[in-house]
Structure formats: C-alpha cells, structure tokens
C-alpha cells in the first residue's frame, strides 16, 4: 500500500510506436530504391532526393526511439514523474530540425529567385511525384484515428499526518478530460505532412514551368513552403517546450479546481500546480489552509468526483483555526 507506479504513457503508446517504426521502414525502403536508381541511372536528381529522404528516416527513427525509451524506462524510479515526456523531448528536437530545414529552403529559394538556375523539369517532376507518394503513405500510417484519452488503473494512495498538516498522495489514471495530444506522433506526422505539402507545391510549380515556361514559380513555391514549415515548426516547439518546462497544462482548469476547493471545502488554496505528465495524464499538487479540520482525504474525494482523470495528486492541508 506504500508503493505506487508512475507509468504515465499514452493509451495507444504501443500502437503509436509500431506506426512510427512502420513509417520509418517504408521511408527507408524508398530512400534505398531512390539512391540505388540514382547510382544505376546516373541521375543526380534521384540521388539528391534519396539523400533528402534520409533526413525523414532520421526524424521518424527519432520518434520511434522516443516511444521505445519511454516504454523501456516506464518503471525506472529515477524518472520521478514517469517517462511520459520522452515523446515531448523528441518532438522538440524534431521541430528544431524542421525549423532549420525551413530556413535552408527559404535561403536557397530566395537565391534562385535572384539568380535563376536551369531546371530539368521532366526529371524533377518525376522525383516530386515519387516524394509525394512516399510521404502520403507515411502520413496515412501516422494519421491518428484513435480518439481515446487514457486508460484506467486502480488508484493508489497513502496519507501521512504531522502536527497541523495532513499530506496525501493519490494516483489515478482516468480517461475523460486530460489532454491526450501526443506531441511525438504530432511531430512525426507534421514532418511527413510538411514534405508532402512542399512536394505538391513543387509538382504544381514544375508543371507550370514545364508547360508554360513560368520558371519563377519553382523558387516562389519554395519560399511559400518554407514559411508554412516554419509556422508548423514554431507551433510544435512552443507546445513541446511548455510541456518540458512543466508549464500549467490548463490554466482554466487550474482556476476551476481552485474555485471548487475554496467554494465547496471552505479552504484557501495557498499553492496549486497542474502540469502534464504524458499524453492523457496530468499531475496536481495543491497546498491549502483551512480553518476547519478538513483532511486531505476529503479534498481528494472532492477532486475524484469532479476530476476523475487526474493521474497523480498530492494534497497538503494546514489546519489554522485562527485563519479567516
């Protein structure tokens, strides 16, 4: 009764890991085919796109590796609040790679606008079409069609008493309200989606250049694609960084929890922390002062009633009869 687990992995963690591995394998196969054909047919375009595909294999491999590490260290006591943030760390790294890619594409595209280069439209169209197909396959594999938000486990709790204070730690795994967005899967999906988008833009631009001689559209689409990738990268960096920095996962919910405790229990909340532990899991630490002999168990019971999906709850109560 004095021990508890800290396994805060997403409800579909195993499935997500399998999808990331499959997408990485599919991309790696196409990469090998492109590089092999490039060497056999002396096509620099195929060879260059094959090397470009290697970056996607690396990104998808990073996502799959994060799932594996999170699962491997799920029961490692060194990770105080579990290993659920491995995915957010991988997402943050992948988002930085996306941002650097967007910068490189933008610089190259602007240079091509200033100094136009001769484009082999036929070969380039073939490569763009192959790239689009590969990325659409990977995006289909990675698409999240599972709307579940967690899984249930028996609750584990223990209470200790000291003069004037009551401490309780409660662990529950719910399945209704905690944000279940998986930033690691989101990063992998955005990575292939960004490349699919740029491939589609390239196809349109190259077709216009091939049939209508509109050569400027190729680098112009590169600039547009770089801007889109950069915006996605920024959003992913922002969201994953907030998780890694233990920012308040839901300010509105924090305010609602505070109001519920103060209105229903007649206590004053002195300190409250609500943060994300992993996909679909939130932790809560609350310290309050009560003029009545309110116990931590009473606070926990009220929290269980209103917020059954909180995965890790710590409550501290200081009884102060003279406090108003």
PDB file of C-alpha atoms in Angstrom:
ATOM      1  CA  UNK A   1       0.000   0.000   0.000  1.00  0.00           C
ATOM      2  CA  UNK A   2       3.023   2.281   0.351  1.00  0.00           C
ATOM      3  CA  UNK A   3       4.129   1.851  -3.240  1.00  0.00           C
ATOM      4  CA  UNK A   4       2.638   3.056  -6.488  1.00  0.00           C
ATOM      5  CA  UNK A   5       3.540   3.120 -10.166  1.00  0.00           C
ATOM      6  CA  UNK A   6       4.410   6.217 -12.169  1.00  0.00           C
ATOM      7  CA  UNK A   7       3.538   4.881 -15.597  1.00  0.00           C
ATOM      8  CA  UNK A   8       2.103   7.846 -17.482  1.00  0.00           C
ATOM      9  CA  UNK A   9       2.314   6.673 -21.087  1.00  0.00           C
ATOM     10  CA  UNK A  10      -0.382   7.401 -23.651  1.00  0.00           C
ATOM     11  CA  UNK A  11      -3.290   4.997 -24.027  1.00  0.00           C
ATOM     12  CA  UNK A  12      -2.108   3.969 -27.515  1.00  0.00           C
ATOM     13  CA  UNK A  13       1.633   4.121 -26.799  1.00  0.00           C
ATOM     14  CA  UNK A  14       2.390   0.665 -28.235  1.00  0.00           C
ATOM     15  CA  UNK A  15       0.313   1.334 -31.338  1.00  0.00           C
ATOM     16  CA  UNK A  16       1.986   4.693 -31.899  1.00  0.00           C
ATOM     17  CA  UNK A  17       5.414   3.102 -31.562  1.00  0.00           C
ATOM     18  CA  UNK A  18       4.501   0.483 -34.177  1.00  0.00           C
ATOM     19  CA  UNK A  19       3.204   3.154 -36.565  1.00  0.00           C
ATOM     20  CA  UNK A  20       6.376   5.239 -36.207  1.00  0.00           C
ATOM     21  CA  UNK A  21       8.539   2.164 -36.890  1.00  0.00           C
ATOM     22  CA  UNK A  22       6.470   1.205 -39.950  1.00  0.00           C
ATOM     23  CA  UNK A  23       6.589   4.722 -41.384  1.00  0.00           C
ATOM     24  CA  UNK A  24      10.363   4.829 -40.853  1.00  0.00           C
ATOM     25  CA  UNK A  25      10.731   1.441 -42.577  1.00  0.00           C
ATOM     26  CA  UNK A  26       8.608   2.476 -45.591  1.00  0.00           C
ATOM     27  CA  UNK A  27      10.571   5.709 -45.979  1.00  0.00           C
ATOM     28  CA  UNK A  28      13.879   3.860 -45.625  1.00  0.00           C
ATOM     29  CA  UNK A  29      12.897   1.385 -48.374  1.00  0.00           C
ATOM     30  CA  UNK A  30      12.013   4.191 -50.792  1.00  0.00           C
ATOM     31  CA  UNK A  31      15.211   6.002 -49.822  1.00  0.00           C
ATOM     32  CA  UNK A  32      17.281   2.933 -50.692  1.00  0.00           C
ATOM     33  CA  UNK A  33      15.426   2.496 -54.006  1.00  0.00           C
ATOM     34  CA  UNK A  34      15.978   6.151 -54.973  1.00  0.00           C
ATOM     35  CA  UNK A  35      19.663   6.097 -54.082  1.00  0.00           C
ATOM     36  CA  UNK A  36      20.149   2.780 -55.891  1.00  0.00           C
ATOM     37  CA  UNK A  37      18.352   4.025 -59.033  1.00  0.00           C
ATOM     38  CA  UNK A  38      20.244   7.294 -58.882  1.00  0.00           C
ATOM     39  CA  UNK A  39      23.560   5.463 -58.874  1.00  0.00           C
ATOM     40  CA  UNK A  40      22.446   2.977 -61.555  1.00  0.00           C
ATOM     41  CA  UNK A  41      20.971   5.592 -63.913  1.00  0.00           C
ATOM     42  CA  UNK A  42      23.490   8.331 -63.085  1.00  0.00           C
ATOM     43  CA  UNK A  43      20.631  10.621 -62.010  1.00  0.00           C
ATOM     44  CA  UNK A  44      21.726  13.312 -59.568  1.00  0.00           C
ATOM     45  CA  UNK A  45      18.076  14.289 -59.028  1.00  0.00           C
ATOM     46  CA  UNK A  46      17.163  10.803 -57.799  1.00  0.00           C
ATOM     47  CA  UNK A  47      20.337  10.606 -55.732  1.00  0.00           C
ATOM     48  CA  UNK A  48      19.713  14.002 -54.131  1.00  0.00           C
ATOM     49  CA  UNK A  49      16.115  13.142 -53.259  1.00  0.00           C
ATOM     50  CA  UNK A  50      17.263   9.817 -51.810  1.00  0.00           C
ATOM     51  CA  UNK A  51      19.689  11.626 -49.523  1.00  0.00           C
ATOM     52  CA  UNK A  52      16.874  14.056 -48.644  1.00  0.00           C
ATOM     53  CA  UNK A  53      14.713  11.072 -47.703  1.00  0.00           C
ATOM     54  CA  UNK A  54      17.404  10.063 -45.218  1.00  0.00           C
ATOM     55  CA  UNK A  55      16.505  13.103 -43.103  1.00  0.00           C
ATOM     56  CA  UNK A  56      12.924  11.848 -42.878  1.00  0.00           C
ATOM     57  CA  UNK A  57      14.118   8.392 -41.909  1.00  0.00           C
ATOM     58  CA  UNK A  58      16.101  10.061 -39.132  1.00  0.00           C
ATOM     59  CA  UNK A  59      13.094  12.071 -37.919  1.00  0.00           C
ATOM     60  CA  UNK A  60      10.795   9.046 -37.909  1.00  0.00           C
ATOM     61  CA  UNK A  61      13.520   6.970 -36.259  1.00  0.00           C
ATOM     62  CA  UNK A  62      13.784   9.632 -33.560  1.00  0.00           C
ATOM     63  CA  UNK A  63      10.046   9.366 -32.907  1.00  0.00           C
ATOM     64  CA  UNK A  64      10.156   5.563 -32.759  1.00  0.00           C
ATOM     65  CA  UNK A  65      13.207   5.694 -30.481  1.00  0.00           C
ATOM     66  CA  UNK A  66      11.421   8.039 -28.079  1.00  0.00           C
ATOM     67  CA  UNK A  67       8.494   5.605 -27.789  1.00  0.00           C
ATOM     68  CA  UNK A  68      10.903   2.751 -27.131  1.00  0.00           C
ATOM     69  CA  UNK A  69      12.819   4.681 -24.472  1.00  0.00           C
ATOM     70  CA  UNK A  70       9.621   5.792 -22.734  1.00  0.00           C
ATOM     71  CA  UNK A  71       8.385   2.197 -22.628  1.00  0.00           C
ATOM     72  CA  UNK A  72      11.747   0.841 -21.512  1.00  0.00           C
ATOM     73  CA  UNK A  73      12.040   3.310 -18.624  1.00  0.00           C
ATOM     74  CA  UNK A  74       8.362   3.352 -17.658  1.00  0.00           C
ATOM     75  CA  UNK A  75       9.168   1.672 -14.319  1.00  0.00           C
ATOM     76  CA  UNK A  76      12.517   3.393 -13.744  1.00  0.00           C
ATOM     77  CA  UNK A  77      12.344   5.119 -10.349  1.00  0.00           C
ATOM     78  CA  UNK A  78      14.923   7.709 -11.434  1.00  0.00           C
ATOM     79  CA  UNK A  79      12.197   9.362 -13.503  1.00  0.00           C
ATOM     80  CA  UNK A  80      10.296  10.953 -10.633  1.00  0.00           C
ATOM     81  CA  UNK A  81       7.110  11.530 -12.597  1.00  0.00           C
ATOM     82  CA  UNK A  82       7.479   8.758 -15.136  1.00  0.00           C
ATOM     83  CA  UNK A  83       8.932   8.639 -18.642  1.00  0.00           C
ATOM     84  CA  UNK A  84       5.966  10.146 -20.478  1.00  0.00           C
ATOM     85  CA  UNK A  85       7.947  13.200 -21.613  1.00  0.00           C
ATOM     86  CA  UNK A  86      10.416  11.323 -23.820  1.00  0.00           C
ATOM     87  CA  UNK A  87       7.996  11.952 -26.670  1.00  0.00           C
ATOM     88  CA  UNK A  88       7.890  15.697 -25.984  1.00  0.00           C
ATOM     89  CA  UNK A  89      11.685  15.807 -25.959  1.00  0.00           C
ATOM     90  CA  UNK A  90      11.772  14.064 -29.349  1.00  0.00           C
ATOM     91  CA  UNK A  91       9.074  16.396 -30.657  1.00  0.00           C
ATOM     92  CA  UNK A  92      11.056  19.449 -29.552  1.00  0.00           C
ATOM     93  CA  UNK A  93      14.181  18.123 -31.311  1.00  0.00           C
ATOM     94  CA  UNK A  94      12.265  17.246 -34.476  1.00  0.00           C
ATOM     95  CA  UNK A  95      10.640  20.695 -34.522  1.00  0.00           C
ATOM     96  CA  UNK A  96      14.069  22.354 -34.383  1.00  0.00           C
ATOM     97  CA  UNK A  97      15.172  20.208 -37.349  1.00  0.00           C
ATOM     98  CA  UNK A  98      12.044  21.317 -39.211  1.00  0.00           C
ATOM     99  CA  UNK A  99      12.845  24.949 -38.442  1.00  0.00           C
ATOM    100  CA  UNK A 100      16.405  24.614 -39.743  1.00  0.00           C
ATOM    101  CA  UNK A 101      15.065  22.883 -42.870  1.00  0.00           C
ATOM    102  CA  UNK A 102      12.636  25.762 -43.454  1.00  0.00           C
ATOM    103  CA  UNK A 103      15.475  28.279 -43.129  1.00  0.00           C
ATOM    104  CA  UNK A 104      17.686  26.412 -45.607  1.00  0.00           C
ATOM    105  CA  UNK A 105      14.833  26.075 -48.130  1.00  0.00           C
ATOM    106  CA  UNK A 106      13.969  29.766 -47.789  1.00  0.00           C
ATOM    107  CA  UNK A 107      17.566  30.906 -48.356  1.00  0.00           C
ATOM    108  CA  UNK A 108      18.026  28.604 -51.335  1.00  0.00           C
ATOM    109  CA  UNK A 109      14.692  29.661 -52.856  1.00  0.00           C
ATOM    110  CA  UNK A 110      15.426  33.373 -52.493  1.00  0.00           C
ATOM    111  CA  UNK A 111      18.834  32.833 -54.091  1.00  0.00           C
ATOM    112  CA  UNK A 112      17.141  31.019 -57.010  1.00  0.00           C
ATOM    113  CA  UNK A 113      14.704  33.929 -57.395  1.00  0.00           C
ATOM    114  CA  UNK A 114      17.637  36.346 -57.675  1.00  0.00           C
ATOM    115  CA  UNK A 115      19.821  34.060 -59.785  1.00  0.00           C
ATOM    116  CA  UNK A 116      17.570  31.649 -61.748  1.00  0.00           C
ATOM    117  CA  UNK A 117      19.053  28.235 -62.488  1.00  0.00           C
ATOM    118  CA  UNK A 118      18.338  25.814 -65.319  1.00  0.00           C
ATOM    119  CA  UNK A 119      15.790  23.213 -64.119  1.00  0.00           C
ATOM    120  CA  UNK A 120      15.390  19.744 -65.618  1.00  0.00           C
ATOM    121  CA  UNK A 121      11.604  19.832 -65.348  1.00  0.00           C
ATOM    122  CA  UNK A 122      10.922  16.279 -66.503  1.00  0.00           C
ATOM    123  CA  UNK A 123      13.265  14.598 -64.016  1.00  0.00           C
ATOM    124  CA  UNK A 124      12.299  16.964 -61.230  1.00  0.00           C
ATOM    125  CA  UNK A 125       8.581  16.243 -61.777  1.00  0.00           C
ATOM    126  CA  UNK A 126       9.213  12.517 -61.501  1.00  0.00           C
ATOM    127  CA  UNK A 127      11.117  12.965 -58.226  1.00  0.00           C
ATOM    128  CA  UNK A 128       8.447  15.275 -56.796  1.00  0.00           C
ATOM    129  CA  UNK A 129       5.720  12.734 -57.628  1.00  0.00           C
ATOM    130  CA  UNK A 130       7.675   9.887 -56.027  1.00  0.00           C
ATOM    131  CA  UNK A 131       8.327  12.009 -52.955  1.00  0.00           C
ATOM    132  CA  UNK A 132       4.653  12.938 -52.669  1.00  0.00           C
ATOM    133  CA  UNK A 133       3.589   9.287 -52.872  1.00  0.00           C
ATOM    134  CA  UNK A 134       6.077   8.221 -50.189  1.00  0.00           C
ATOM    135  CA  UNK A 135       5.008  10.993 -47.839  1.00  0.00           C
ATOM    136  CA  UNK A 136       1.304  10.328 -48.377  1.00  0.00           C
ATOM    137  CA  UNK A 137       1.873   6.669 -47.477  1.00  0.00           C
ATOM    138  CA  UNK A 138       3.775   7.680 -44.343  1.00  0.00           C
ATOM    139  CA  UNK A 139       1.141  10.275 -43.411  1.00  0.00           C
ATOM    140  CA  UNK A 140      -1.580   7.641 -43.786  1.00  0.00           C
ATOM    141  CA  UNK A 141       0.341   5.309 -41.473  1.00  0.00           C
ATOM    142  CA  UNK A 142       0.906   8.032 -38.876  1.00  0.00           C
ATOM    143  CA  UNK A 143      -2.577   9.569 -39.014  1.00  0.00           C
ATOM    144  CA  UNK A 144      -4.103   9.471 -35.547  1.00  0.00           C
ATOM    145  CA  UNK A 145      -7.575   7.974 -35.778  1.00  0.00           C
ATOM    146  CA  UNK A 146      -7.693   6.881 -32.138  1.00  0.00           C
ATOM    147  CA  UNK A 147      -9.673   9.336 -30.037  1.00  0.00           C
ATOM    148  CA  UNK A 148      -9.260   7.575 -26.709  1.00  0.00           C
ATOM    149  CA  UNK A 149      -7.793   9.672 -23.910  1.00  0.00           C
ATOM    150  CA  UNK A 150      -6.068   7.413 -21.448  1.00  0.00           C
ATOM    151  CA  UNK A 151      -6.623   4.199 -19.551  1.00  0.00           C
ATOM    152  CA  UNK A 152      -7.802   3.208 -16.119  1.00  0.00           C
ATOM    153  CA  UNK A 153      -5.798   1.707 -13.316  1.00  0.00           C
ATOM    154  CA  UNK A 154      -6.653   1.137  -9.711  1.00  0.00           C
ATOM    155  CA  UNK A 155      -5.929   4.181  -7.604  1.00  0.00           C
ATOM    156  CA  UNK A 156      -3.026   4.074  -5.173  1.00  0.00           C
ATOM    157  CA  UNK A 157      -2.789   6.456  -2.258  1.00  0.00           C
ATOM    158  CA  UNK A 158      -1.195   6.947   1.097  1.00  0.00           C
ATOM    159  CA  UNK A 159      -1.707   9.520   3.815  1.00  0.00           C
ATOM    160  CA  UNK A 160       0.717  10.745   6.455  1.00  0.00           C
ATOM    161  CA  UNK A 161      -0.011  13.006   9.389  1.00  0.00           C
ATOM    162  CA  UNK A 162       2.088  15.558  11.187  1.00  0.00           C
ATOM    163  CA  UNK A 163       1.124  18.287  13.686  1.00  0.00           C
ATOM    164  CA  UNK A 164      -1.044  20.845  11.882  1.00  0.00           C
ATOM    165  CA  UNK A 165      -0.557  19.221   8.468  1.00  0.00           C
ATOM    166  CA  UNK A 166      -2.169  16.425   6.549  1.00  0.00           C
ATOM    167  CA  UNK A 167      -0.453  15.081   3.422  1.00  0.00           C
ATOM    168  CA  UNK A 168      -1.935  12.711   0.910  1.00  0.00           C
ATOM    169  CA  UNK A 169      -0.654  11.365  -2.390  1.00  0.00           C
ATOM    170  CA  UNK A 170      -3.117   9.867  -4.797  1.00  0.00           C
ATOM    171  CA  UNK A 171      -2.529   8.223  -8.167  1.00  0.00           C
ATOM    172  CA  UNK A 172      -5.386   7.759 -10.549  1.00  0.00           C
ATOM    173  CA  UNK A 173      -5.475   7.053 -14.254  1.00  0.00           C
ATOM    174  CA  UNK A 174      -8.638   8.348 -15.852  1.00  0.00           C
ATOM    175  CA  UNK A 175      -9.830   8.545 -19.397  1.00  0.00           C
ATOM    176  CA  UNK A 176     -12.055  11.551 -19.998  1.00  0.00           C
ATOM    177  CA  UNK A 177     -10.611  15.031 -19.737  1.00  0.00           C
ATOM    178  CA  UNK A 178      -6.811  15.192 -19.544  1.00  0.00           C
ATOM    179  CA  UNK A 179      -5.277  16.465 -22.807  1.00  0.00           C
ATOM    180  CA  UNK A 180      -4.153  13.402 -24.735  1.00  0.00           C
ATOM    181  CA  UNK A 181      -2.281  15.061 -27.597  1.00  0.00           C
ATOM    182  CA  UNK A 182       0.855  13.087 -28.370  1.00  0.00           C
ATOM    183  CA  UNK A 183       3.473  15.657 -29.414  1.00  0.00           C
ATOM    184  CA  UNK A 184       5.869  12.936 -30.566  1.00  0.00           C
ATOM    185  CA  UNK A 185       3.364  11.484 -33.042  1.00  0.00           C
ATOM    186  CA  UNK A 186       2.328  15.008 -33.979  1.00  0.00           C
ATOM    187  CA  UNK A 187       5.967  15.878 -34.786  1.00  0.00           C
ATOM    188  CA  UNK A 188       6.408  12.798 -36.983  1.00  0.00           C
ATOM    189  CA  UNK A 189       3.108  13.484 -38.750  1.00  0.00           C
ATOM    190  CA  UNK A 190       3.928  17.165 -39.298  1.00  0.00           C
ATOM    191  CA  UNK A 191       7.340  16.201 -40.659  1.00  0.00           C
ATOM    192  CA  UNK A 192       5.939  13.988 -43.427  1.00  0.00           C
ATOM    193  CA  UNK A 193       2.974  16.304 -43.987  1.00  0.00           C
ATOM    194  CA  UNK A 194       5.298  19.279 -44.462  1.00  0.00           C
ATOM    195  CA  UNK A 195       7.308  17.369 -47.035  1.00  0.00           C
ATOM    196  CA  UNK A 196       4.133  16.190 -48.778  1.00  0.00           C
ATOM    197  CA  UNK A 197       2.957  19.797 -48.938  1.00  0.00           C
ATOM    198  CA  UNK A 198       6.225  21.020 -50.416  1.00  0.00           C
ATOM    199  CA  UNK A 199       6.199  18.127 -52.905  1.00  0.00           C
ATOM    200  CA  UNK A 200       2.699  19.124 -54.016  1.00  0.00           C
ATOM    201  CA  UNK A 201       3.745  22.753 -54.403  1.00  0.00           C
ATOM    202  CA  UNK A 202       6.785  21.596 -56.356  1.00  0.00           C
ATOM    203  CA  UNK A 203       4.643  19.495 -58.706  1.00  0.00           C
ATOM    204  CA  UNK A 204       2.398  22.474 -59.464  1.00  0.00           C
ATOM    205  CA  UNK A 205       5.360  24.821 -59.943  1.00  0.00           C
ATOM    206  CA  UNK A 206       7.337  22.379 -62.078  1.00  0.00           C
ATOM    207  CA  UNK A 207       4.307  21.586 -64.228  1.00  0.00           C
ATOM    208  CA  UNK A 208       3.748  25.305 -64.820  1.00  0.00           C
ATOM    209  CA  UNK A 209       7.426  25.697 -65.679  1.00  0.00           C
ATOM    210  CA  UNK A 210       7.394  22.680 -67.999  1.00  0.00           C
ATOM    211  CA  UNK A 211       4.197  23.538 -69.891  1.00  0.00           C
ATOM    212  CA  UNK A 212       4.008  27.346 -69.640  1.00  0.00           C
ATOM    213  CA  UNK A 213       7.599  28.411 -69.037  1.00  0.00           C
ATOM    214  CA  UNK A 214       6.802  30.026 -65.655  1.00  0.00           C
ATOM    215  CA  UNK A 215      10.241  29.371 -64.172  1.00  0.00           C
ATOM    216  CA  UNK A 216       9.825  31.816 -61.279  1.00  0.00           C
ATOM    217  CA  UNK A 217       7.087  29.666 -59.689  1.00  0.00           C
ATOM    218  CA  UNK A 218       9.566  26.974 -58.627  1.00  0.00           C
ATOM    219  CA  UNK A 219      11.617  29.130 -56.199  1.00  0.00           C
ATOM    220  CA  UNK A 220       8.489  31.110 -55.236  1.00  0.00           C
ATOM    221  CA  UNK A 221       6.765  27.912 -54.103  1.00  0.00           C
ATOM    222  CA  UNK A 222       9.937  27.118 -52.177  1.00  0.00           C
ATOM    223  CA  UNK A 223       9.556  30.355 -50.212  1.00  0.00           C
ATOM    224  CA  UNK A 224       5.869  29.643 -49.538  1.00  0.00           C
ATOM    225  CA  UNK A 225       6.665  26.087 -48.452  1.00  0.00           C
ATOM    226  CA  UNK A 226       9.433  27.312 -46.137  1.00  0.00           C
ATOM    227  CA  UNK A 227       7.021  29.753 -44.482  1.00  0.00           C
ATOM    228  CA  UNK A 228       4.423  27.003 -43.898  1.00  0.00           C
ATOM    229  CA  UNK A 229       7.048  24.620 -42.475  1.00  0.00           C
ATOM    230  CA  UNK A 230       8.410  27.364 -40.208  1.00  0.00           C
ATOM    231  CA  UNK A 231       4.945  28.120 -38.826  1.00  0.00           C
ATOM    232  CA  UNK A 232       4.328  24.432 -38.059  1.00  0.00           C
ATOM    233  CA  UNK A 233       7.781  24.190 -36.511  1.00  0.00           C
ATOM    234  CA  UNK A 234       7.122  27.185 -34.265  1.00  0.00           C
ATOM    235  CA  UNK A 235       3.824  25.756 -33.014  1.00  0.00           C
ATOM    236  CA  UNK A 236       5.421  22.396 -32.247  1.00  0.00           C
ATOM    237  CA  UNK A 237       8.419  23.979 -30.493  1.00  0.00           C
ATOM    238  CA  UNK A 238       6.103  26.135 -28.388  1.00  0.00           C
ATOM    239  CA  UNK A 239       3.799  23.286 -27.319  1.00  0.00           C
ATOM    240  CA  UNK A 240       6.526  20.723 -26.596  1.00  0.00           C
ATOM    241  CA  UNK A 241       8.693  23.281 -24.764  1.00  0.00           C
ATOM    242  CA  UNK A 242       5.808  24.218 -22.466  1.00  0.00           C
ATOM    243  CA  UNK A 243       5.428  20.549 -21.526  1.00  0.00           C
ATOM    244  CA  UNK A 244       9.167  20.111 -20.933  1.00  0.00           C
ATOM    245  CA  UNK A 245       9.209  23.238 -18.743  1.00  0.00           C
ATOM    246  CA  UNK A 246       6.277  21.949 -16.639  1.00  0.00           C
ATOM    247  CA  UNK A 247       4.093  24.916 -17.552  1.00  0.00           C
ATOM    248  CA  UNK A 248       0.479  24.950 -16.373  1.00  0.00           C
ATOM    249  CA  UNK A 249      -1.142  22.450 -18.720  1.00  0.00           C
ATOM    250  CA  UNK A 250      -4.571  24.089 -18.490  1.00  0.00           C
ATOM    251  CA  UNK A 251      -4.901  27.491 -16.747  1.00  0.00           C
ATOM    252  CA  UNK A 252      -8.712  27.414 -16.964  1.00  0.00           C
ATOM    253  CA  UNK A 253      -8.789  24.036 -15.299  1.00  0.00           C
ATOM    254  CA  UNK A 254      -6.390  25.194 -12.582  1.00  0.00           C
ATOM    255  CA  UNK A 255      -8.693  28.111 -11.811  1.00  0.00           C
ATOM    256  CA  UNK A 256     -11.721  25.801 -11.778  1.00  0.00           C
ATOM    257  CA  UNK A 257     -10.024  23.385  -9.357  1.00  0.00           C
ATOM    258  CA  UNK A 258      -9.049  26.243  -7.071  1.00  0.00           C
ATOM    259  CA  UNK A 259     -12.586  27.663  -7.111  1.00  0.00           C
ATOM    260  CA  UNK A 260     -14.097  24.235  -6.421  1.00  0.00           C
ATOM    261  CA  UNK A 261     -11.884  23.639  -3.377  1.00  0.00           C
ATOM    262  CA  UNK A 262     -12.465  27.097  -1.931  1.00  0.00           C
ATOM    263  CA  UNK A 263     -16.225  27.107  -2.524  1.00  0.00           C
ATOM    264  CA  UNK A 264     -17.061  23.514  -1.582  1.00  0.00           C
ATOM    265  CA  UNK A 265     -14.475  22.896   1.157  1.00  0.00           C
ATOM    266  CA  UNK A 266     -14.246  26.365   2.650  1.00  0.00           C
ATOM    267  CA  UNK A 267     -10.447  26.294   2.461  1.00  0.00           C
ATOM    268  CA  UNK A 268      -7.998  28.762   0.969  1.00  0.00           C
ATOM    269  CA  UNK A 269      -5.661  27.448  -1.737  1.00  0.00           C
ATOM    270  CA  UNK A 270      -2.128  28.613  -0.970  1.00  0.00           C
ATOM    271  CA  UNK A 271      -0.363  26.842  -3.837  1.00  0.00           C
ATOM    272  CA  UNK A 272      -1.509  24.814  -6.825  1.00  0.00           C
ATOM    273  CA  UNK A 273       0.424  23.142  -9.645  1.00  0.00           C
ATOM    274  CA  UNK A 274      -1.206  21.402 -12.608  1.00  0.00           C
ATOM    275  CA  UNK A 275       1.136  20.020 -15.231  1.00  0.00           C
ATOM    276  CA  UNK A 276       1.350  17.387 -17.944  1.00  0.00           C
ATOM    277  CA  UNK A 277       2.977  14.048 -17.157  1.00  0.00           C
ATOM    278  CA  UNK A 278       2.451  12.420 -20.541  1.00  0.00           C
ATOM    279  CA  UNK A 279      -0.212  12.049 -23.244  1.00  0.00           C
ATOM    280  CA  UNK A 280      -3.572  11.959 -21.440  1.00  0.00           C
ATOM    281  CA  UNK A 281      -2.038  12.345 -17.977  1.00  0.00           C
ATOM    282  CA  UNK A 282      -1.928  15.364 -15.655  1.00  0.00           C
ATOM    283  CA  UNK A 283      -0.371  15.787 -12.218  1.00  0.00           C
ATOM    284  CA  UNK A 284      -1.750  18.033  -9.477  1.00  0.00           C
ATOM    285  CA  UNK A 285      -0.096  19.333  -6.317  1.00  0.00           C
ATOM    286  CA  UNK A 286      -2.260  21.528  -4.099  1.00  0.00           C
ATOM    287  CA  UNK A 287      -1.476  23.115  -0.724  1.00  0.00           C
ATOM    288  CA  UNK A 288      -4.268  24.776   1.216  1.00  0.00           C
ATOM    289  CA  UNK A 289      -5.107  26.368   4.582  1.00  0.00           C
ATOM    290  CA  UNK A 290      -8.373  25.506   6.296  1.00  0.00           C
ATOM    291  CA  UNK A 291      -9.989  26.964   9.445  1.00  0.00           C
ATOM    292  CA  UNK A 292     -11.750  23.619   9.987  1.00  0.00           C
ATOM    293  CA  UNK A 293     -10.396  20.124  10.484  1.00  0.00           C
ATOM    294  CA  UNK A 294     -10.511  19.350   6.776  1.00  0.00           C
ATOM    295  CA  UNK A 295      -8.498  16.280   5.833  1.00  0.00           C
ATOM    296  CA  UNK A 296      -6.547  15.610   2.692  1.00  0.00           C
ATOM    297  CA  UNK A 297      -8.815  12.615   2.090  1.00  0.00           C
ATOM    298  CA  UNK A 298     -11.844  14.912   1.902  1.00  0.00           C
ATOM    299  CA  UNK A 299     -10.088  17.095  -0.652  1.00  0.00           C
ATOM    300  CA  UNK A 300      -9.111  14.018  -2.657  1.00  0.00           C
ATOM    301  CA  UNK A 301     -12.677  12.709  -2.593  1.00  0.00           C
ATOM    302  CA  UNK A 302     -13.954  16.027  -3.960  1.00  0.00           C
ATOM    303  CA  UNK A 303     -11.254  16.037  -6.665  1.00  0.00           C
ATOM    304  CA  UNK A 304     -12.097  12.443  -7.642  1.00  0.00           C
ATOM    305  CA  UNK A 305     -15.741  13.435  -8.007  1.00  0.00           C
ATOM    306  CA  UNK A 306     -15.102  16.408 -10.280  1.00  0.00           C
ATOM    307  CA  UNK A 307     -11.807  15.433 -11.950  1.00  0.00           C
ATOM    308  CA  UNK A 308     -11.559  11.620 -12.092  1.00  0.00           C
ATOM    309  CA  UNK A 309      -8.932  11.732 -14.839  1.00  0.00           C
ATOM    310  CA  UNK A 310      -6.127  13.294 -12.746  1.00  0.00           C
ATOM    311  CA  UNK A 311      -3.301  10.758 -12.782  1.00  0.00           C
ATOM    312  CA  UNK A 312      -1.120  11.936  -9.890  1.00  0.00           C
ATOM    313  CA  UNK A 313      -2.482  14.002  -6.990  1.00  0.00           C
ATOM    314  CA  UNK A 314      -0.659  15.332  -3.939  1.00  0.00           C
ATOM    315  CA  UNK A 315      -2.638  17.258  -1.284  1.00  0.00           C
ATOM    316  CA  UNK A 316      -1.304  19.168   1.703  1.00  0.00           C
ATOM    317  CA  UNK A 317      -3.667  20.650   4.299  1.00  0.00           C
ATOM    318  CA  UNK A 318      -2.658  23.057   7.076  1.00  0.00           C
ATOM    319  CA  UNK A 319      -5.385  23.489   9.703  1.00  0.00           C
ATOM    320  CA  UNK A 320      -5.429  27.024  11.112  1.00  0.00           C
ATOM    321  CA  UNK A 321      -8.370  27.683  13.444  1.00  0.00           C
ATOM    322  CA  UNK A 322      -7.480  31.374  13.727  1.00  0.00           C
ATOM    323  CA  UNK A 323      -7.398  31.883   9.954  1.00  0.00           C
ATOM    324  CA  UNK A 324     -10.415  33.587   8.433  1.00  0.00           C
TER     325      UNK A 324
END
